[in-house]
Short mmCIF file of C-alpha atoms in Angstrom, two decimals:
data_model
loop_
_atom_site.label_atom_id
_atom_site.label_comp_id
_atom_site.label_asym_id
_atom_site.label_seq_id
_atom_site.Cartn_x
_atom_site.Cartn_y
_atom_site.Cartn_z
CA UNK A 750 -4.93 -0.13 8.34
CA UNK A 751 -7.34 2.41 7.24
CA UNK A 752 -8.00 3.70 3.63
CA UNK A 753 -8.44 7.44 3.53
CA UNK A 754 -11.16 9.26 2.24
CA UNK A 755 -8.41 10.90 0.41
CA UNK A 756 -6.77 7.84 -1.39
CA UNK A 757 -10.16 7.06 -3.49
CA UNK A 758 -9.62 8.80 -6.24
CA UNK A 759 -6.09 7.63 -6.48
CA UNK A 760 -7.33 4.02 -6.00
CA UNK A 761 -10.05 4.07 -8.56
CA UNK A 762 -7.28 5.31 -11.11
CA UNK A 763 -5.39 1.95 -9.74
CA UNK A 764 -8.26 0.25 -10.36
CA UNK A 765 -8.58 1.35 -13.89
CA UNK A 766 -5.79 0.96 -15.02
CA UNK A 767 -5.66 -3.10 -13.94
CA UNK A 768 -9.04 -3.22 -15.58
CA UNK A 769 -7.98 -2.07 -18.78
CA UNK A 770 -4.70 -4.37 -18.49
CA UNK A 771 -5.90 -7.63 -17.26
CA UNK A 772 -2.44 -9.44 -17.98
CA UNK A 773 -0.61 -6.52 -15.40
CA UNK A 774 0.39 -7.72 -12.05
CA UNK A 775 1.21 -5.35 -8.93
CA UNK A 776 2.81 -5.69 -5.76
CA UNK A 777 1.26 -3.84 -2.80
CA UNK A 778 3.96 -2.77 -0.16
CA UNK A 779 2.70 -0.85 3.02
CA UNK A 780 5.22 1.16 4.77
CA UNK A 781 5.18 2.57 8.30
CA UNK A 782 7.03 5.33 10.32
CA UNK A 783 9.86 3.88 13.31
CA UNK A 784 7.21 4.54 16.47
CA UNK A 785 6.71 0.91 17.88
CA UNK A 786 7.62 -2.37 18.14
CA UNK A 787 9.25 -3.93 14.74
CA UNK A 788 6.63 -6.96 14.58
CA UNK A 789 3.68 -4.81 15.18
CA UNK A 790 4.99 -2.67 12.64
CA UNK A 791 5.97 -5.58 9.93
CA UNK A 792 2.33 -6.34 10.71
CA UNK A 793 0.68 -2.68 10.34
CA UNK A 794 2.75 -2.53 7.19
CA UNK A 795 1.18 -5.97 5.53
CA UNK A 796 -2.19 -4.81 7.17
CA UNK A 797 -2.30 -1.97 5.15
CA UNK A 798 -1.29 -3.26 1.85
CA UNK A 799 -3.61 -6.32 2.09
CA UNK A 800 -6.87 -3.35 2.71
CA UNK A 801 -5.82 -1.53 -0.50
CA UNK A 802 -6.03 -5.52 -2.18
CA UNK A 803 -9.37 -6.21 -0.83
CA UNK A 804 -10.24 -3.08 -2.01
CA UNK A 805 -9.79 -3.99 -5.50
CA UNK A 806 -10.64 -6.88 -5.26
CA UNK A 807 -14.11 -6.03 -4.44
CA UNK A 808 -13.99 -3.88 -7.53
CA UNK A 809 -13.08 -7.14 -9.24
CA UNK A 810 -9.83 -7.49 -9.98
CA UNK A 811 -8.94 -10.96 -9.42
CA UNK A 812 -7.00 -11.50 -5.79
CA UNK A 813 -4.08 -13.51 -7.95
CA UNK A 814 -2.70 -10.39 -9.55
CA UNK A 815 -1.99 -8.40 -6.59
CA UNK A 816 0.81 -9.47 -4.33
CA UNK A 817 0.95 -7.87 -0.86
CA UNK A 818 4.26 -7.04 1.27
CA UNK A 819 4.42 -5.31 4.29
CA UNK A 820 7.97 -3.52 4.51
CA UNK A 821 7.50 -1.76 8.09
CA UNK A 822 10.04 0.48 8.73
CA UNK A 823 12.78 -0.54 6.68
CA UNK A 824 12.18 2.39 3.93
CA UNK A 825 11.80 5.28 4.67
CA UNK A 826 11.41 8.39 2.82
CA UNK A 827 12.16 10.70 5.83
CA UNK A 828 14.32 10.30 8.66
CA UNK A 829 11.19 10.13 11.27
CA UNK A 830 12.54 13.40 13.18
CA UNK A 831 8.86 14.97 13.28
CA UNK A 832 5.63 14.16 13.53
CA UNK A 833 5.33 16.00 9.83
CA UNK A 834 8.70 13.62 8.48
CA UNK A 835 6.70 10.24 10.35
CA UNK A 836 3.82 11.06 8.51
CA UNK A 837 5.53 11.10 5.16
CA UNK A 838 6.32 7.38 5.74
CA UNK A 839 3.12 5.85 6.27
CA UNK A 840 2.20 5.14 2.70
CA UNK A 841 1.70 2.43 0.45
CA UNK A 842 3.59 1.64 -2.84
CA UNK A 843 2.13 0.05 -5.93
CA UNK A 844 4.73 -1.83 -8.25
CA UNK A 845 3.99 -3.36 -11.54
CA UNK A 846 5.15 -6.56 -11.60
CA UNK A 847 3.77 -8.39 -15.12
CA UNK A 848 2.73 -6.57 -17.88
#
């Protein structure tokens, strides 16, 4: 449950945007490719989304507007066929949940 260096920018747009909307609420969901056991998975998954939380909430957004859910395997966007395909599902998912 690693940020990449590549996700920052992406983040501090995230963070932005709750900052100028302090009545929005998100949902963080952390997906994972099908490699693995399903409850080490269902726990990488929350794992990740609760690092891109504590993330923001370091930058001060307040810990009660961000819900985290880890979703595991259960969604993927590829059919996990390929290293390259696996890849593609190892992501996390912002969703606005309050305006």
């Amino acid at each position: 449950a690693v940020i990449l260096d590549e996700s920052y920018a992406e983040l501090d747009r995230l963070f932005l945007t709750l900052a100028k909307n302090p009545g929005m609420h998100i949902r963080i969901e952390g997906h994972t490719d099908n490699v693995g056991k399903i409850d080490e998975l269902m726990q990488l998954s929350e794992q990740r989304a609760d690092a891109i939380k504590q993330f923001l909430v370091k930058k001060g957004i307040a810990s009660e507007r961000i819900g985290v859910e880890g979703i595991g395997p259960k969604a993927p966007l590829t059919d996990n066929s390929s290293e390259q395909l696996r890849a593609k599902n190892r992501r996390v998912e912002f969703i606005i949940t309050r305006l």
